mmCIF file with all atom_site columns, C-alpha atoms in Angstrom:
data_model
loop_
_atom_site.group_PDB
_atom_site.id
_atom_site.type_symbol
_atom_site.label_atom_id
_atom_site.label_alt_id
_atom_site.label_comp_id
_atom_site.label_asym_id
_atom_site.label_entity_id
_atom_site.label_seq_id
_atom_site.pdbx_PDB_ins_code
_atom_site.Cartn_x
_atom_site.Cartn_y
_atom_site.Cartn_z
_atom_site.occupancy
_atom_site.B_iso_or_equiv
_atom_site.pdbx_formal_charge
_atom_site.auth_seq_id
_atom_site.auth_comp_id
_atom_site.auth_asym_id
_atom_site.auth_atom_id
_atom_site.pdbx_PDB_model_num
ATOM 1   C CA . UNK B 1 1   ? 24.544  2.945   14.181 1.00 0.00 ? 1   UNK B CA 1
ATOM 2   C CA . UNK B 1 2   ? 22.046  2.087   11.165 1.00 0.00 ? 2   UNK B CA 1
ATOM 3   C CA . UNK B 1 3   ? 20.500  -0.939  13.035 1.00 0.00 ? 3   UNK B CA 1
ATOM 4   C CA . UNK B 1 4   ? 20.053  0.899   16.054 1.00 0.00 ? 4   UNK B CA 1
ATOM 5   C CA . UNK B 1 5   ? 18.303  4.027   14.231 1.00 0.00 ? 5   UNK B CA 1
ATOM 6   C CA . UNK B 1 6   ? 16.187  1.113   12.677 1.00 0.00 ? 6   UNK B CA 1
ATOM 7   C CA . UNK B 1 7   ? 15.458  -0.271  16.085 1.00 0.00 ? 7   UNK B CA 1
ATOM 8   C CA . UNK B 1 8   ? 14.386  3.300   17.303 1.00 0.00 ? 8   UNK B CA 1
ATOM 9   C CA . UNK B 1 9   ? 12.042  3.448   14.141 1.00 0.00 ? 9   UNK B CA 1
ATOM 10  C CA . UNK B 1 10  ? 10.425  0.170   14.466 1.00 0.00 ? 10  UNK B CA 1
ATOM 11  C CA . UNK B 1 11  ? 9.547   0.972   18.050 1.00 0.00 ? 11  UNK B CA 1
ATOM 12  C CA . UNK B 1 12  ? 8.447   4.840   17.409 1.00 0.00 ? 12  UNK B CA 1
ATOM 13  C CA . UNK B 1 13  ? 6.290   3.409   14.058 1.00 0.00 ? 13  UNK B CA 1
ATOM 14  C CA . UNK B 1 14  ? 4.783   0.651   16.828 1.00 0.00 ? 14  UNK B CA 1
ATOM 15  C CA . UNK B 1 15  ? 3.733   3.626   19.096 1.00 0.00 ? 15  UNK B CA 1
ATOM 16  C CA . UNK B 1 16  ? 2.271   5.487   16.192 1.00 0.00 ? 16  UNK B CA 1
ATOM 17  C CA . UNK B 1 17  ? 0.332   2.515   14.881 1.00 0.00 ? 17  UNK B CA 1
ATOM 18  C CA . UNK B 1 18  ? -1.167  2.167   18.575 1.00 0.00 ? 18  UNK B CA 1
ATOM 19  C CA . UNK B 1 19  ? -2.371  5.476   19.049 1.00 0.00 ? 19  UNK B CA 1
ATOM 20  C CA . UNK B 1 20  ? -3.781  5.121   15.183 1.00 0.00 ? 20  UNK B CA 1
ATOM 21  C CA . UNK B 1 21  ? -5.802  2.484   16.431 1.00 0.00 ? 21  UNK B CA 1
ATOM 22  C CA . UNK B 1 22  ? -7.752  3.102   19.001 1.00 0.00 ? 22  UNK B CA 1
ATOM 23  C CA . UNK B 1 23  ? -10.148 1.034   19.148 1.00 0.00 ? 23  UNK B CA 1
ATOM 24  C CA . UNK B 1 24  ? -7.716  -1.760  19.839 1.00 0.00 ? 24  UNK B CA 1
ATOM 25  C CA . UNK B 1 25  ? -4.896  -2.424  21.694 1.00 0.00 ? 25  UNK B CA 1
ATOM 26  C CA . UNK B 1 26  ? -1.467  -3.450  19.274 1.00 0.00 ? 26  UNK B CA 1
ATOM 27  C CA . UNK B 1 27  ? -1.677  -6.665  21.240 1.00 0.00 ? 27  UNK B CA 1
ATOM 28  C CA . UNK B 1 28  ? -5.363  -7.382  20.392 1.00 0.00 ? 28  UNK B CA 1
ATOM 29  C CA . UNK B 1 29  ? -4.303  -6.009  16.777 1.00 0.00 ? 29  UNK B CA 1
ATOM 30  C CA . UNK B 1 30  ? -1.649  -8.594  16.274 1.00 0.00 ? 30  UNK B CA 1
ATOM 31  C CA . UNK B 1 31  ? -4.311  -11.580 17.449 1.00 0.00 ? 31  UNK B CA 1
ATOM 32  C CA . UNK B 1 32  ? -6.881  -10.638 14.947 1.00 0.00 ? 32  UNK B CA 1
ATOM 33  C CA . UNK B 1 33  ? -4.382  -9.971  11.943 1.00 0.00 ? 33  UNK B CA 1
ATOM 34  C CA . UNK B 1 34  ? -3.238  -13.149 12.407 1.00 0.00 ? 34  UNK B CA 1
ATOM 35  C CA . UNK B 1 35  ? -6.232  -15.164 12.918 1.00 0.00 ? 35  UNK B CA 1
ATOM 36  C CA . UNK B 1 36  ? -7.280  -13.379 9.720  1.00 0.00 ? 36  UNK B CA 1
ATOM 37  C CA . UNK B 1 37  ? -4.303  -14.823 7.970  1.00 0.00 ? 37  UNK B CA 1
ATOM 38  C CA . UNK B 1 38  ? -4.951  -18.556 8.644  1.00 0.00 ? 38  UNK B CA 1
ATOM 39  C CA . UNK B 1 39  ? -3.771  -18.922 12.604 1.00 0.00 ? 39  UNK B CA 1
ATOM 40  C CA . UNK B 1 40  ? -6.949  -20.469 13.934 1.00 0.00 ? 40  UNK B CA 1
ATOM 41  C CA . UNK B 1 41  ? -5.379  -22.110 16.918 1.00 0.00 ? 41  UNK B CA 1
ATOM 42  C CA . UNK B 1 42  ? -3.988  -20.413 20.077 1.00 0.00 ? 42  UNK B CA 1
ATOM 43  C CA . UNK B 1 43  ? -0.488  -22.438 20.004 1.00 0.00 ? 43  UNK B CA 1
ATOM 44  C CA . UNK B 1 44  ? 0.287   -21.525 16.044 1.00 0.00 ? 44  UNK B CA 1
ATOM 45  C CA . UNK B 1 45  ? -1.328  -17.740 17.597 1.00 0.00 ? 45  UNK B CA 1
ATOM 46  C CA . UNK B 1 46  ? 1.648   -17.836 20.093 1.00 0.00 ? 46  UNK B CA 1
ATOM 47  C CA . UNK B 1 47  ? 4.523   -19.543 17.911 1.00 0.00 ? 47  UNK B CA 1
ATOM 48  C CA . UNK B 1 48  ? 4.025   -16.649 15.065 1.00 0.00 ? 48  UNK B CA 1
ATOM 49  C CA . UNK B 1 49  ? 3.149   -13.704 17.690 1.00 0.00 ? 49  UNK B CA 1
ATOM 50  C CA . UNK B 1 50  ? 6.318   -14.682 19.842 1.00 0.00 ? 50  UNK B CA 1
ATOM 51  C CA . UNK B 1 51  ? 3.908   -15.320 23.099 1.00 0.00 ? 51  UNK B CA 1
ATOM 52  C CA . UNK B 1 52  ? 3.531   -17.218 25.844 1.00 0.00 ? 52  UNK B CA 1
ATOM 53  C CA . UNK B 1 53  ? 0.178   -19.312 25.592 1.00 0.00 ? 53  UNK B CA 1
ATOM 54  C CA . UNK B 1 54  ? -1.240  -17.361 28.204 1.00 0.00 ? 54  UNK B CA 1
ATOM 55  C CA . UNK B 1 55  ? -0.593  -13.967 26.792 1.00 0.00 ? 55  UNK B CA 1
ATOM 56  C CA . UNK B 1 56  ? -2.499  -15.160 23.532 1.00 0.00 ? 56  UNK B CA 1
ATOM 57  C CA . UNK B 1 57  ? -5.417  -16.867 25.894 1.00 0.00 ? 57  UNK B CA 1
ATOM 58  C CA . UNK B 1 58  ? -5.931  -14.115 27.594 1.00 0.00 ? 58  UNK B CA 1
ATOM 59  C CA . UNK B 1 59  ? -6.067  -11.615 24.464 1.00 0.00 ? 59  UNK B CA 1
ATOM 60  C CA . UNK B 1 60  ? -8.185  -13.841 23.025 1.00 0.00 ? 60  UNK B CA 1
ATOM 61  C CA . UNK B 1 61  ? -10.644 -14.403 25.830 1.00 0.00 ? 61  UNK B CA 1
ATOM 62  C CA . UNK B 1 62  ? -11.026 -10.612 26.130 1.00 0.00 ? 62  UNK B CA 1
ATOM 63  C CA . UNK B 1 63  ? -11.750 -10.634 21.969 1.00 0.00 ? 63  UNK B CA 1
ATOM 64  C CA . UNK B 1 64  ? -14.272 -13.125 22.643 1.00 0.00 ? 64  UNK B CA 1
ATOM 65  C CA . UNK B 1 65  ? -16.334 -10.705 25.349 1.00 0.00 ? 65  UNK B CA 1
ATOM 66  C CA . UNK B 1 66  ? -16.109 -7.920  23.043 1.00 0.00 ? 66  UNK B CA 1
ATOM 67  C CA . UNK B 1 67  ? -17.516 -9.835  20.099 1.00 0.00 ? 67  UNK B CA 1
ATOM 68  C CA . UNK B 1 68  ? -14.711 -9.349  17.602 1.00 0.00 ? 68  UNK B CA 1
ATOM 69  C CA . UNK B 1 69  ? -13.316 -12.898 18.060 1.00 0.00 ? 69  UNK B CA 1
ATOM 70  C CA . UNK B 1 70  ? -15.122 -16.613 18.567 1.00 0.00 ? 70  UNK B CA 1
ATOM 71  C CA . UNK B 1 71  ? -14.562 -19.934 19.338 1.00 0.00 ? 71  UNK B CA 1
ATOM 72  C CA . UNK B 1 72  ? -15.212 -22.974 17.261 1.00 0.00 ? 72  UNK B CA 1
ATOM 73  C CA . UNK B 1 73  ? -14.980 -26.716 18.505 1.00 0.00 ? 73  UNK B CA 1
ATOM 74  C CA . UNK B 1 74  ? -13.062 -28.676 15.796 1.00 0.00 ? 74  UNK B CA 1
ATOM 75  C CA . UNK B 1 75  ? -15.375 -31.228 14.259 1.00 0.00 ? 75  UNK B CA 1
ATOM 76  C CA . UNK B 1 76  ? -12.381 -33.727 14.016 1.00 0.00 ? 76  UNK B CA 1
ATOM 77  C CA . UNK B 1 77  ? -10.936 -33.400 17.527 1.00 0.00 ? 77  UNK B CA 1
ATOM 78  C CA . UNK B 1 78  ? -13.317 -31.918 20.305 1.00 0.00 ? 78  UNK B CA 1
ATOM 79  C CA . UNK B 1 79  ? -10.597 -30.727 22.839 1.00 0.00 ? 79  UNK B CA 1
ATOM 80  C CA . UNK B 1 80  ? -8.870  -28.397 19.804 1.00 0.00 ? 80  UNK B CA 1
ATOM 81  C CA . UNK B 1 81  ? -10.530 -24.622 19.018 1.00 0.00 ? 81  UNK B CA 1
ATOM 82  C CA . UNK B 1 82  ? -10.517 -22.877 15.862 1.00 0.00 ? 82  UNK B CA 1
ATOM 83  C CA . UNK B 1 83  ? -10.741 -18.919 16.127 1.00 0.00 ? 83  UNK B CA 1
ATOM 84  C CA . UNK B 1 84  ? -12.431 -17.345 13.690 1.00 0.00 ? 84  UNK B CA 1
ATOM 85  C CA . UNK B 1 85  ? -12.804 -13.247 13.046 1.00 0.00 ? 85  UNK B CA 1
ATOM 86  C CA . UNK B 1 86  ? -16.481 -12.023 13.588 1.00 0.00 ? 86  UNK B CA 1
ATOM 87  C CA . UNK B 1 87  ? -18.454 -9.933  11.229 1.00 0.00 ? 87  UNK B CA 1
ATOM 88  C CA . UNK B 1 88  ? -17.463 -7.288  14.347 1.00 0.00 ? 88  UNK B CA 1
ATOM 89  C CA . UNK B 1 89  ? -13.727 -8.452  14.195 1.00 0.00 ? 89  UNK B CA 1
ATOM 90  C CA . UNK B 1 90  ? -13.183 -7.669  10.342 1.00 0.00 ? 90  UNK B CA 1
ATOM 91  C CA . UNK B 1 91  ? -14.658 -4.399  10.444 1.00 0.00 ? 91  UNK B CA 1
ATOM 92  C CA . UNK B 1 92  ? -12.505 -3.298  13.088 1.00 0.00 ? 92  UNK B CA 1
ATOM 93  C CA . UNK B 1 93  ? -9.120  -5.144  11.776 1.00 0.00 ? 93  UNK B CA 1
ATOM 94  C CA . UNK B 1 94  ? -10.130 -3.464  8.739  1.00 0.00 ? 94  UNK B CA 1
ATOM 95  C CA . UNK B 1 95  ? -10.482 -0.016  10.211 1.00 0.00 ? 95  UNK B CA 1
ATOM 96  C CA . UNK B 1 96  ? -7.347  -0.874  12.426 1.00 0.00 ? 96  UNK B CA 1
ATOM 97  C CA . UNK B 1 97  ? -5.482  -1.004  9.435  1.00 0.00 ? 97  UNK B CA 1
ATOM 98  C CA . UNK B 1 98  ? -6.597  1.447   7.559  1.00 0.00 ? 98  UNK B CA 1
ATOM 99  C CA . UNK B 1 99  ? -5.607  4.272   10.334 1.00 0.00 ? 99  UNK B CA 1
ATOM 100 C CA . UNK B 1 100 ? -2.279  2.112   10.541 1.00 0.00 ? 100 UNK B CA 1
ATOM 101 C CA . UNK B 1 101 ? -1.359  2.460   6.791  1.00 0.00 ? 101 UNK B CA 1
ATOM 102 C CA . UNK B 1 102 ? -3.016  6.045   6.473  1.00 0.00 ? 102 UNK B CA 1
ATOM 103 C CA . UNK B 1 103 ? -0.113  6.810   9.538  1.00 0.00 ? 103 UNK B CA 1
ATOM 104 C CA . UNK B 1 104 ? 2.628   4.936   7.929  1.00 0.00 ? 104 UNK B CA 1
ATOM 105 C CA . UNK B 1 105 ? 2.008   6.764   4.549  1.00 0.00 ? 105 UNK B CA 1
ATOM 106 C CA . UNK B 1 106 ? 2.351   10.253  6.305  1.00 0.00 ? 106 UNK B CA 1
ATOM 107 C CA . UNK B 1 107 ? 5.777   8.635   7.532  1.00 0.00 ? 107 UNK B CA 1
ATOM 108 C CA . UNK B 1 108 ? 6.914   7.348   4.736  1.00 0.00 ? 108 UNK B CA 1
ATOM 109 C CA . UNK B 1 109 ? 6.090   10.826  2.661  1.00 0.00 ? 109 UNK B CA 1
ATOM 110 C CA . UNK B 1 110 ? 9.014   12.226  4.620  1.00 0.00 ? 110 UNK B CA 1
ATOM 111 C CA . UNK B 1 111 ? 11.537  9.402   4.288  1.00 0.00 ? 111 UNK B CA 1
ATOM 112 C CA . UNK B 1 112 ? 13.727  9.733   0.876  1.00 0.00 ? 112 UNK B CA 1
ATOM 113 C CA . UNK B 1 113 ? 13.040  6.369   -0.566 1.00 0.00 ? 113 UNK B CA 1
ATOM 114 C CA . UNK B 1 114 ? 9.581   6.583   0.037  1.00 0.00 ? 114 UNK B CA 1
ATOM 115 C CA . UNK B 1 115 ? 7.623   3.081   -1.999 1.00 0.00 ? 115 UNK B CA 1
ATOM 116 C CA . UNK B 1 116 ? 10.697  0.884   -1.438 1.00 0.00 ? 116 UNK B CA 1
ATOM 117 C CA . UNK B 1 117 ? 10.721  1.620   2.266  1.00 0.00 ? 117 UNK B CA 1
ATOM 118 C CA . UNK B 1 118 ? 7.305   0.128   2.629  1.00 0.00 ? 118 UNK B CA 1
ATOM 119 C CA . UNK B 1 119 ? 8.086   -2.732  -0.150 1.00 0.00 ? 119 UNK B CA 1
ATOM 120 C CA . UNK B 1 120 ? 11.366  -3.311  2.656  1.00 0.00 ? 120 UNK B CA 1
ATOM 121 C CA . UNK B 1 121 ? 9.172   -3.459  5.188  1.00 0.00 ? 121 UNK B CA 1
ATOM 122 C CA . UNK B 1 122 ? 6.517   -5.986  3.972  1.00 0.00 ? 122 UNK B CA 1
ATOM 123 C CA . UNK B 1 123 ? 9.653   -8.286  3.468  1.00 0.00 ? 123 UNK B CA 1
ATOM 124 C CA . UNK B 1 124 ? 10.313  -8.469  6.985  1.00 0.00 ? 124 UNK B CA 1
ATOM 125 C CA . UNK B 1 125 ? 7.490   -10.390 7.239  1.00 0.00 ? 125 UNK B CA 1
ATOM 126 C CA . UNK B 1 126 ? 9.046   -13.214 5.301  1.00 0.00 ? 126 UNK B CA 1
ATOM 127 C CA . UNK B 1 127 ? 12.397  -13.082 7.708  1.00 0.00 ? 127 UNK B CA 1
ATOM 128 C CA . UNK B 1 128 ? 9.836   -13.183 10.966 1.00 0.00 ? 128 UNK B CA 1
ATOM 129 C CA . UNK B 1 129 ? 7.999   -16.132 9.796  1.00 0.00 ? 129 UNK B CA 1
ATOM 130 C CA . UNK B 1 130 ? 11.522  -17.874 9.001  1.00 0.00 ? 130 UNK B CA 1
ATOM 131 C CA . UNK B 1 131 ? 12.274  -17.058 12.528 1.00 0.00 ? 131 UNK B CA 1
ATOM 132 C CA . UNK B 1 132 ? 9.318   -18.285 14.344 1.00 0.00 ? 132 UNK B CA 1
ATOM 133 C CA . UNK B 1 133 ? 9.263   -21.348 12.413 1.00 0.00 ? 133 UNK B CA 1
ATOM 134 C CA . UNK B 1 134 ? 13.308  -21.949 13.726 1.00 0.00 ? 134 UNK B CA 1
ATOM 135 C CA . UNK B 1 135 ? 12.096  -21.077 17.381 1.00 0.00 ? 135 UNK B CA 1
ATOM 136 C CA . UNK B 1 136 ? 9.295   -23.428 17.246 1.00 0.00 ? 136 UNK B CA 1
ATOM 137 C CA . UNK B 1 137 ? 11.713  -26.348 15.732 1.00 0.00 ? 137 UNK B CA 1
ATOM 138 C CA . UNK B 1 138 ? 13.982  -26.261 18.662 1.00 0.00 ? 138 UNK B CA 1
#
């Protein structure tokens, strides 16, 4: 019953962190937090975001046309693109996240174990990464 209750609360937390960011979609969210942390290419974008390449091309072409987002040729291989974060981009990943923590605070005042349910949480992140890097091996 607990992993379904946590299930149900990673899904209702998603919703909330949506609607906390309006600006952008999760989707478009997920793209720019990771390019921010060191995914510059669109196959590493889809092997760590769990997406088809054209899910993360076409996320990224629409961050492009809004300016948050651009498009670098490598300089050692002229067919591969770096992404890079705009000065656009990081102010609104940085305002994305801001809303997104200022919501999951206001959560996590009402939950009894309060800090180590967020320190919990940024662990997860270890046990995705583990994950995607076993998907991509197959």
């Amino acid at each position: 019953m607990n992993d379904i209750a946590a299930v149900d609360a990673v899904i209702r937390l998603s919703r909330m962190f949506e609607r906390a960011s309006t600006d952008l979609s999760l989707a478009h969210f997920r793209v720019l937090s990771a390019v921010s942390d060191g995914q510059q290419r669109a196959s590493r974008l889809a092997r760590r975001l769990a997406l088809g390449k054209p899910a993360v091309s076409a996320s990224v072409e629409s961050l492009c046309k809004r300016g948050l987002l651009e498009r670098q040729a490598e300089v050692t291989d002229q067919r591969a693109v770096t992404l890079r974060l705009t000065a656009d981009g990081e102010i609104a990943l940085a305002a994305a996240r801001a809303a997104m923590v200022q919501q999951l605070r206001a959560v996590i005042e009402h939950a009894s174990s309060g800090p180590e349910t967020i320190d919990r949480l940024a662990q997860l992140n270890v046990g995705l990464d583990e994950l995607a890097e076993q998907r991509a091996a197959r």
